[in-house]
PDB file of C-alpha atoms in Angstrom:
ATOM      1  CA  LEU A   1      92.919  98.601  81.187  1.00 68.00           C
ATOM      2  CA  LEU A   2      94.749  95.392  80.446  1.00 64.00           C
ATOM      3  CA  ARG A   3      91.378  93.531  80.382  1.00 65.00           C
ATOM      4  CA  ARG A   4      89.939  96.052  77.986  1.00 70.00           C
ATOM      5  CA  GLU A   5      92.823  96.124  75.558  1.00 69.00           C
ATOM      6  CA  LEU A   6      93.557  92.442  75.413  1.00 64.00           C
ATOM      7  CA  PRO A   7      91.111  90.228  73.447  1.00 61.00           C
ATOM      8  CA  ASN A   8      91.669  87.128  75.592  1.00 65.00           C
ATOM      9  CA  LYS A   9      91.801  86.401  79.287  1.00 63.00           C
ATOM     10  CA  ALA A  10      94.454  88.417  81.083  1.00 65.00           C
ATOM     11  CA  LYS A  11      96.817  86.471  83.298  1.00 66.00           C
ATOM     12  CA  ILE A  12      98.438  89.142  85.609  1.00 62.00           C
ATOM     13  CA  SER A  13     101.674  88.267  87.454  1.00 57.00           C
ATOM     14  CA  GLY A  14     102.191  90.448  90.641  1.00 52.00           C
ATOM     15  CA  CYS A  15     100.133  93.027  92.277  1.00 55.00           C
ATOM     16  CA  ARG A  16     102.323  95.177  94.532  1.00 57.00           C
ATOM     17  CA  GLY A  17     103.324  98.653  95.308  1.00 63.00           C
ATOM     18  CA  GLU A  18     104.248 100.851  98.314  1.00 67.00           C
ATOM     19  CA  MET A  19     101.439  99.714 100.564  1.00 71.00           C
ATOM     20  CA  SER A  20     102.145  97.578 103.625  1.00 77.00           C
ATOM     21  CA  THR A  21      99.920  96.706 106.577  1.00 77.00           C
ATOM     22  CA  SER A  22     101.747  95.377 109.625  1.00 81.00           C
ATOM     23  CA  ARG A  23     100.192  93.449 112.566  1.00 81.00           C
ATOM     24  CA  SER A  24     101.363  93.753 116.060  1.00 83.00           C
ATOM     25  CA  PRO A  25     103.310  90.614 117.158  1.00 84.00           C
ATOM     26  CA  LYS A  26     101.354  90.761 120.534  1.00 83.00           C
ATOM     27  CA  ASP A  27      97.933  91.355 119.080  1.00 80.00           C
ATOM     28  CA  PRO A  28      97.090  90.423 115.411  1.00 78.00           C
ATOM     29  CA  SER A  29      93.872  92.623 115.515  1.00 75.00           C
ATOM     30  CA  CYS A  30      96.143  95.630 115.989  1.00 79.00           C
ATOM     31  CA  THR A  31      97.202  96.761 112.435  1.00 78.00           C
ATOM     32  CA  VAL A  32      99.208  99.761 111.203  1.00 80.00           C
ATOM     33  CA  ASP A  33      99.808 101.078 107.719  1.00 81.00           C
ATOM     34  CA  LEU A  34     103.513 101.429 106.893  1.00 83.00           C
ATOM     35  CA  GLY A  35     103.171 102.154 103.239  1.00 80.00           C
ATOM     36  CA  ALA A  36     101.109 104.828 101.420  1.00 76.00           C
ATOM     37  CA  GLN A  37      99.544 107.347 103.771  1.00 71.00           C
ATOM     38  CA  TYR A  38      96.067 106.761 102.430  1.00 68.00           C
ATOM     39  CA  ILE A  39      93.939 105.996  99.319  1.00 66.00           C
ATOM     40  CA  SER A  40      91.665 108.863  98.550  1.00 65.00           C
ATOM     41  CA  ALA A  41      88.041 107.522  98.283  1.00 65.00           C
ATOM     42  CA  ALA A  42      86.293 110.814  97.640  1.00 69.00           C
ATOM     43  CA  PRO A  43      83.231 110.339  95.419  1.00 73.00           C
ATOM     44  CA  TYR A  44      85.078 111.977  92.468  1.00 70.00           C
ATOM     45  CA  TYR A  45      88.074 109.683  92.643  1.00 63.00           C
ATOM     46  CA  ALA A  46      85.997 106.603  93.410  1.00 61.00           C
ATOM     47  CA  ARG A  47      83.969 107.391  90.260  1.00 65.00           C
ATOM     48  CA  ILE A  48      87.006 108.003  88.025  1.00 58.00           C
ATOM     49  CA  HIS A  49      89.102 105.157  89.273  1.00 54.00           C
ATOM     50  CA  LYS A  50      86.340 102.765  90.389  1.00 54.00           C
ATOM     51  CA  MET A  51      88.539 101.887  93.411  1.00 43.00           C
ATOM     52  CA  THR A  52      85.862 100.177  95.385  1.00 41.00           C
ATOM     53  CA  ARG A  53      85.533  97.583  92.677  1.00 46.00           C
ATOM     54  CA  LEU A  54      89.231  96.921  92.256  1.00 46.00           C
ATOM     55  CA  PHE A  55      89.597  93.495  93.822  1.00 45.00           C
ATOM     56  CA  LYS A  56      85.987  92.527  92.942  1.00 45.00           C
ATOM     57  CA  ASP A  57      86.782  93.137  89.220  1.00 48.00           C
ATOM     58  CA  GLN A  58      89.986  91.059  89.482  1.00 47.00           C
ATOM     59  CA  GLN A  59      88.078  88.151  90.746  1.00 47.00           C
ATOM     60  CA  ASN A  60      84.981  88.232  88.592  1.00 50.00           C
ATOM     61  CA  THR A  61      86.065  89.212  85.154  1.00 51.00           C
ATOM     62  CA  GLY A  62      88.633  86.557  84.256  1.00 58.00           C
ATOM     63  CA  ALA A  63      91.893  88.137  85.276  1.00 62.00           C
ATOM     64  CA  GLU A  64      94.162  85.684  87.035  1.00 70.00           C
ATOM     65  CA  VAL A  65      96.392  87.467  89.505  1.00 71.00           C
ATOM     66  CA  LEU A  66      99.538  85.738  90.645  1.00 72.00           C
ATOM     67  CA  TYR A  67     101.251  86.777  93.924  1.00 72.00           C
ATOM     68  CA  GLU A  68     104.586  86.002  95.555  1.00 72.00           C
ATOM     69  CA  ARG A  69     106.557  86.179  92.316  1.00 78.00           C
ATOM     70  CA  HIS A  70     110.045  87.609  92.937  1.00 86.00           C
ATOM     71  CA  VAL A  71     111.076  88.212  89.254  1.00 89.00           C
ATOM     72  CA  THR A  72     114.736  87.633  88.373  1.00 92.00           C
ATOM     73  CA  HIS A  73     114.904  87.090  84.597  1.00 93.00           C
ATOM     74  CA  ILE A  74     112.963  88.155  81.564  1.00 92.00           C
ATOM     75  CA  HIS A  75     113.576  86.309  78.268  1.00 92.00           C
ATOM     76  CA  GLN A  76     112.127  86.967  74.785  1.00 89.00           C
ATOM     77  CA  LYS A  77     110.640  83.834  73.539  1.00 87.00           C
ATOM     78  CA  ASP A  78     109.240  83.660  70.014  1.00 82.00           C
ATOM     79  CA  THR A  79     106.504  86.380  69.915  1.00 79.00           C
ATOM     80  CA  GLY A  80     106.139  86.476  73.729  1.00 86.00           C
ATOM     81  CA  TRP A  81     108.066  86.529  77.040  1.00 90.00           C
ATOM     82  CA  GLU A  82     109.187  84.136  79.551  1.00 92.00           C
ATOM     83  CA  VAL A  83     109.374  85.570  83.111  1.00 91.00           C
ATOM     84  CA  CYS A  84     111.515  83.695  85.607  1.00 92.00           C
ATOM     85  CA  HIS A  85     111.116  84.015  89.354  1.00 90.00           C
ATOM     86  CA  LYS A  86     112.776  82.553  92.436  1.00 88.00           C
ATOM     87  CA  ALA A  87     110.436  79.777  93.042  1.00 82.00           C
ATOM     88  CA  GLY A  88     108.564  77.548  90.566  1.00 84.00           C
ATOM     89  CA  ALA A  89     108.348  77.263  86.773  1.00 90.00           C
ATOM     90  CA  PRO A  90     108.672  80.330  84.531  1.00 91.00           C
ATOM     91  CA  ASP A  91     105.473  82.029  83.404  1.00 87.00           C
ATOM     92  CA  ARG A  92     104.760  82.979  79.809  1.00 88.00           C
ATOM     93  CA  PHE A  93     103.179  86.289  78.722  1.00 85.00           C
ATOM     94  CA  ASP A  94     102.397  88.309  75.615  1.00 84.00           C
ATOM     95  CA  ILE A  95     103.122  91.597  77.204  1.00 83.00           C
ATOM     96  CA  VAL A  96     105.432  92.635  80.076  1.00 86.00           C
ATOM     97  CA  VAL A  97     104.809  95.929  81.889  1.00 85.00           C
ATOM     98  CA  VAL A  98     107.332  96.749  84.644  1.00 85.00           C
ATOM     99  CA  THR A  99     106.508  99.397  87.245  1.00 82.00           C
ATOM    100  CA  MET A 100     109.245  98.510  89.726  1.00 85.00           C
ATOM    101  CA  PRO A 101     111.886 101.151  90.644  1.00 88.00           C
ATOM    102  CA  VAL A 102     114.375 101.822  87.851  1.00 90.00           C
ATOM    103  CA  PRO A 103     117.431 100.542  89.843  1.00 91.00           C
ATOM    104  CA  GLN A 104     115.749  97.181  90.267  1.00 90.00           C
ATOM    105  CA  ILE A 105     114.706  97.054  86.648  1.00 90.00           C
ATOM    106  CA  LEU A 106     118.389  97.586  85.639  1.00 91.00           C
ATOM    107  CA  GLN A 107     119.321  94.572  87.837  1.00 92.00           C
ATOM    108  CA  LEU A 108     117.009  92.153  85.975  1.00 92.00           C
ATOM    109  CA  GLN A 109     118.737  89.502  84.072  1.00 93.00           C
ATOM    110  CA  GLY A 110     117.986  87.779  80.774  1.00 93.00           C
ATOM    111  CA  ASP A 111     117.222  89.867  77.626  1.00 90.00           C
ATOM    112  CA  VAL A 112     116.495  93.031  79.475  1.00 85.00           C
ATOM    113  CA  GLU A 113     120.019  94.314  79.121  1.00 84.00           C
ATOM    114  CA  SER A 114     120.132  93.765  75.319  1.00 88.00           C
ATOM    115  CA  LEU A 115     116.703  95.462  74.951  1.00 86.00           C
ATOM    116  CA  ILE A 116     117.820  98.673  76.549  1.00 88.00           C
ATOM    117  CA  GLY A 117     119.720 100.904  74.226  1.00 88.00           C
ATOM    118  CA  GLU A 118     122.686 102.995  75.421  1.00 90.00           C
ATOM    119  CA  ASN A 119     120.797 106.246  75.381  1.00 90.00           C
ATOM    120  CA  GLN A 120     117.795 104.698  77.188  1.00 89.00           C
ATOM    121  CA  ARG A 121     120.079 103.249  79.791  1.00 91.00           C
ATOM    122  CA  ARG A 122     121.705 106.630  80.508  1.00 91.00           C
ATOM    123  CA  MET A 123     118.253 108.130  80.767  1.00 90.00           C
ATOM    124  CA  LEU A 124     117.080 105.360  83.201  1.00 91.00           C
ATOM    125  CA  GLU A 125     120.322 105.572  85.270  1.00 92.00           C
ATOM    126  CA  ALA A 126     119.770 109.275  85.797  1.00 91.00           C
ATOM    127  CA  VAL A 127     116.329 108.677  87.594  1.00 91.00           C
ATOM    128  CA  SER A 128     116.654 109.495  91.246  1.00 91.00           C
ATOM    129  CA  TYR A 129     114.465 108.720  94.262  1.00 89.00           C
ATOM    130  CA  SER A 130     113.947 109.858  97.864  1.00 86.00           C
ATOM    131  CA  SER A 131     113.716 107.396 100.691  1.00 85.00           C
ATOM    132  CA  ARG A 132     111.250 107.280 103.545  1.00 86.00           C
ATOM    133  CA  TYR A 133     111.095 105.621 106.966  1.00 88.00           C
ATOM    134  CA  ALA A 134     107.801 104.534 108.433  1.00 88.00           C
ATOM    135  CA  LEU A 135     107.494 103.766 112.146  1.00 89.00           C
ATOM    136  CA  GLY A 136     104.575 101.795 113.568  1.00 89.00           C
ATOM    137  CA  LEU A 137     103.744 101.981 117.311  1.00 90.00           C
ATOM    138  CA  SER A 138     101.325  99.393 118.635  1.00 88.00           C
ATOM    139  CA  TYR A 139      99.378  99.768 121.803  1.00 86.00           C
ATOM    140  CA  LYS A 140      97.119  97.550 123.969  1.00 83.00           C
ATOM    141  CA  ALA A 141      93.497  97.743 123.126  1.00 76.00           C
ATOM    142  CA  ASP A 142      92.546  99.538 126.332  1.00 79.00           C
ATOM    143  CA  THR A 143      95.217 102.247 125.938  1.00 82.00           C
ATOM    144  CA  GLN A 144      93.797 105.776 125.810  1.00 81.00           C
ATOM    145  CA  ILE A 145      95.411 108.295 123.342  1.00 82.00           C
ATOM    146  CA  ASP A 146      93.376 111.505 123.525  1.00 83.00           C
ATOM    147  CA  ILE A 147      93.999 112.920 120.020  1.00 84.00           C
ATOM    148  CA  PRO A 148      90.987 114.543 118.208  1.00 85.00           C
ATOM    149  CA  TRP A 149      92.193 113.775 114.748  1.00 85.00           C
ATOM    150  CA  ALA A 150      92.686 110.555 112.731  1.00 83.00           C
ATOM    151  CA  ALA A 151      95.616 111.839 110.558  1.00 85.00           C
ATOM    152  CA  LYS A 152      97.555 114.943 109.751  1.00 87.00           C
ATOM    153  CA  TYR A 153     100.592 116.236 108.020  1.00 89.00           C
ATOM    154  CA  VAL A 154     103.290 117.825 110.237  1.00 91.00           C
ATOM    155  CA  SER A 155     105.074 120.909 108.932  1.00 89.00           C
ATOM    156  CA  SER A 156     106.840 121.985 112.129  1.00 89.00           C
ATOM    157  CA  ASN A 157     109.208 119.031 112.459  1.00 90.00           C
ATOM    158  CA  PRO A 158     112.263 118.306 110.264  1.00 86.00           C
ATOM    159  CA  CYS A 159     111.898 114.614 110.667  1.00 88.00           C
ATOM    160  CA  ILE A 160     108.344 113.551 111.073  1.00 90.00           C
ATOM    161  CA  HIS A 161     106.056 114.285 108.048  1.00 88.00           C
ATOM    162  CA  PHE A 162     102.798 112.439 108.659  1.00 89.00           C
ATOM    163  CA  ILE A 163     101.018 110.861 111.617  1.00 90.00           C
ATOM    164  CA  ALA A 164      97.856 108.697 111.590  1.00 87.00           C
ATOM    165  CA  ILE A 165      95.942 106.991 114.382  1.00 85.00           C
ATOM    166  CA  ASP A 166      94.979 103.814 112.793  1.00 80.00           C
ATOM    167  CA  ASP A 167      92.304 102.764 115.341  1.00 78.00           C
ATOM    168  CA  LYS A 168      90.412 105.792 114.384  1.00 77.00           C
ATOM    169  CA  LYS A 169      90.384 104.600 110.777  1.00 71.00           C
ATOM    170  CA  ARG A 170      89.481 100.947 111.376  1.00 66.00           C
ATOM    171  CA  ASN A 171      88.075 100.866 114.932  1.00 62.00           C
ATOM    172  CA  LEU A 172      90.593  98.106 115.788  1.00 58.00           C
ATOM    173  CA  GLY A 173      93.683  98.122 118.150  1.00 55.00           C
ATOM    174  CA  GLN A 174      95.347 101.301 119.098  1.00 61.00           C
ATOM    175  CA  CYS A 175      98.222 102.140 116.702  1.00 68.00           C
ATOM    176  CA  LEU A 176     100.238 105.022 115.486  1.00 69.00           C
ATOM    177  CA  HIS A 177     101.433 105.386 111.945  1.00 68.00           C
ATOM    178  CA  ILE A 178     104.345 107.821 111.425  1.00 64.00           C
ATOM    179  CA  PHE A 179     105.706 108.910 108.057  1.00 63.00           C
ATOM    180  CA  LEU A 180     109.069 110.616 107.827  1.00 62.00           C
ATOM    181  CA  LEU A 181     110.869 112.931 105.476  1.00 56.00           C
ATOM    182  CA  SER A 182     113.934 111.649 103.641  1.00 49.00           C
ATOM    183  CA  SER A 183     116.410 113.774 105.761  1.00 55.00           C
ATOM    184  CA  LEU A 184     117.267 110.716 107.806  1.00 59.00           C
ATOM    185  CA  THR A 185     119.929 108.507 106.141  1.00 63.00           C
ATOM    186  CA  PRO A 186     121.120 105.894 108.830  1.00 66.00           C
ATOM    187  CA  GLU A 187     119.902 102.368 108.831  1.00 70.00           C
ATOM    188  CA  LYS A 188     116.750 101.313 110.526  1.00 66.00           C
ATOM    189  CA  ASP A 189     118.206 100.503 113.918  1.00 75.00           C
ATOM    190  CA  ALA A 190     119.887 103.876 114.196  1.00 83.00           C
ATOM    191  CA  VAL A 191     116.840 105.754 112.878  1.00 86.00           C
ATOM    192  CA  LYS A 192     114.214 104.425 115.393  1.00 88.00           C
ATOM    193  CA  PRO A 193     115.535 106.246 118.486  1.00 89.00           C
ATOM    194  CA  ILE A 194     115.786 109.488 116.504  1.00 89.00           C
ATOM    195  CA  ILE A 195     112.181 109.141 115.302  1.00 90.00           C
ATOM    196  CA  LEU A 196     110.949 108.471 118.851  1.00 92.00           C
ATOM    197  CA  GLU A 197     112.897 111.485 120.168  1.00 92.00           C
ATOM    198  CA  GLU A 198     111.307 113.680 117.510  1.00 92.00           C
ATOM    199  CA  LEU A 199     107.860 112.216 118.145  1.00 92.00           C
ATOM    200  CA  GLU A 200     108.097 113.237 121.790  1.00 93.00           C
ATOM    201  CA  LYS A 201     108.476 116.853 120.583  1.00 93.00           C
ATOM    202  CA  VAL A 202     105.419 116.570 118.386  1.00 92.00           C
ATOM    203  CA  MET A 203     103.167 114.480 120.584  1.00 92.00           C
ATOM    204  CA  PRO A 204     104.567 114.710 124.175  1.00 93.00           C
ATOM    205  CA  GLY A 205     103.474 112.229 126.884  1.00 90.00           C
ATOM    206  CA  LEU A 206     102.485 109.347 124.650  1.00 90.00           C
ATOM    207  CA  PRO A 207     102.072 106.023 126.588  1.00 89.00           C
ATOM    208  CA  GLN A 208     104.742 103.353 126.191  1.00 89.00           C
ATOM    209  CA  PRO A 209     103.925 101.293 123.127  1.00 89.00           C
ATOM    210  CA  ASP A 210     103.468  97.579 123.334  1.00 88.00           C
ATOM    211  CA  SER A 211     105.671  96.996 120.154  1.00 89.00           C
ATOM    212  CA  ILE A 212     107.472  99.121 117.576  1.00 90.00           C
ATOM    213  CA  LYS A 213     108.233  98.348 113.968  1.00 89.00           C
ATOM    214  CA  CYS A 214     110.458 100.470 111.690  1.00 88.00           C
ATOM    215  CA  GLN A 215     110.297 100.006 107.901  1.00 86.00           C
ATOM    216  CA  LYS A 216     112.508 101.707 105.311  1.00 87.00           C
ATOM    217  CA  TRP A 217     111.184 102.441 101.722  1.00 86.00           C
ATOM    218  CA  ARG A 218     114.392 102.848  99.789  1.00 87.00           C
ATOM    219  CA  TYR A 219     112.662 103.963  96.673  1.00 87.00           C
ATOM    220  CA  SER A 220     109.754 106.197  97.750  1.00 83.00           C
ATOM    221  CA  GLN A 221     109.111 109.205  95.389  1.00 81.00           C
ATOM    222  CA  VAL A 222     110.768 109.997  92.022  1.00 86.00           C
ATOM    223  CA  THR A 223     112.857 113.108  92.614  1.00 88.00           C
ATOM    224  CA  GLY A 224     114.392 113.239  89.165  1.00 89.00           C
ATOM    225  CA  SER A 225     112.461 111.698  86.277  1.00 87.00           C
ATOM    226  CA  VAL A 226     113.395 110.786  82.742  1.00 85.00           C
ATOM    227  CA  ALA A 227     113.537 114.053  80.666  1.00 79.00           C
ATOM    228  CA  ASP A 228     110.831 114.347  78.025  1.00 77.00           C
ATOM    229  CA  CYS A 229     109.254 111.022  78.892  1.00 75.00           C
ATOM    230  CA  PRO A 230     105.472 110.970  79.105  1.00 67.00           C
ATOM    231  CA  GLY A 231     105.259 108.586  82.047  1.00 74.00           C
ATOM    232  CA  GLN A 232     106.559 105.437  80.314  1.00 80.00           C
ATOM    233  CA  MET A 233     109.336 104.125  78.159  1.00 84.00           C
ATOM    234  CA  THR A 234     108.710 101.316  75.521  1.00 84.00           C
ATOM    235  CA  LEU A 235     111.839  99.121  75.393  1.00 83.00           C
ATOM    236  CA  HIS A 236     110.532  96.648  72.804  1.00 82.00           C
ATOM    237  CA  SER A 237     107.332  96.256  70.770  1.00 79.00           C
ATOM    238  CA  THR A 238     105.950  94.362  67.830  1.00 71.00           C
ATOM    239  CA  ALA A 239     102.516  94.181  66.349  1.00 59.00           C
ATOM    240  CA  SER A 240     100.988  92.154  63.599  1.00 50.00           C
ATOM    241  CA  ALA A 241      97.627  92.398  61.883  1.00 41.00           C
ATOM    242  CA  GLY A 242      94.802  91.061  64.092  1.00 41.00           C
ATOM    243  CA  SER A 243      96.925  90.609  67.122  1.00 43.00           C
ATOM    244  CA  ALA A 244      97.512  92.588  70.338  1.00 44.00           C
ATOM    245  CA  LEU A 245     100.621  94.614  70.693  1.00 46.00           C
ATOM    246  CA  LYS A 246     103.556  92.495  72.041  1.00 53.00           C
ATOM    247  CA  GLY A 247     105.671  94.750  74.206  1.00 61.00           C
ATOM    248  CA  PHE A 248     108.020  95.323  77.127  1.00 63.00           C
ATOM    249  CA  LYS A 249     107.593  98.667  78.914  1.00 64.00           C
ATOM    250  CA  VAL A 250     108.728 100.595  81.898  1.00 58.00           C
ATOM    251  CA  LEU A 251     105.799 102.526  83.214  1.00 52.00           C
ATOM    252  CA  LYS A 252     104.941 105.712  85.048  1.00 48.00           C
ATOM    253  CA  SER A 253     105.487 104.807  88.610  1.00 47.00           C
ATOM    254  CA  SER A 254     109.115 104.063  87.968  1.00 52.00           C
ATOM    255  CA  LEU A 255     109.829 107.167  85.962  1.00 51.00           C
TER     256      LEU A 255
END
């Protein structure tokens, strides 16, 4: 969409989200997804979103994607924007689109605070999120786990929400991927034994894992969104004849 709307080459800073693949410290070929449960690749969705071409398009159509940018400040500079990050020189952009969780947006420094009106700030501060814990269990390659399914949702347990057997998805090392409801509030070290205790109830007799990783997603799903907001909030925009819209927006995934 950015490439289509912008007349010149798009330089895109940051490509992230709630997706994370972790490797076992004892076997790098053993991977486990600790973020989004899955990406639907059914023919209908693949046709609508062209997901199989996502990274190929980024590489072949002139979009420069910059990684490892921890944004700290956003400044308005002339008709554009200067985005500062923890390492290296600032980047300059015509348009800034922010999809990070709202509490993190409100922590940004620079001109962001002055761009957000009092009413907009109240609306953004009212946005609420649920949290999730993900637990990855890694096993040695020759471990047998006799489960007939690759993934399923769990409705009979107050703690565990989703389980996936990652080697059935990738034919790699034997791993378990466990998604949890937000009913657990302690920190990671306190949560892990609770999850393992509940897992024993859902899947009794599992072998001893080779390694275990617990990850907390503090901002998982939006539970209370901005009222009367169609998925985005424009904080600042200017347009001139013959030029693209110059803007600063907070987009759908945060709201």
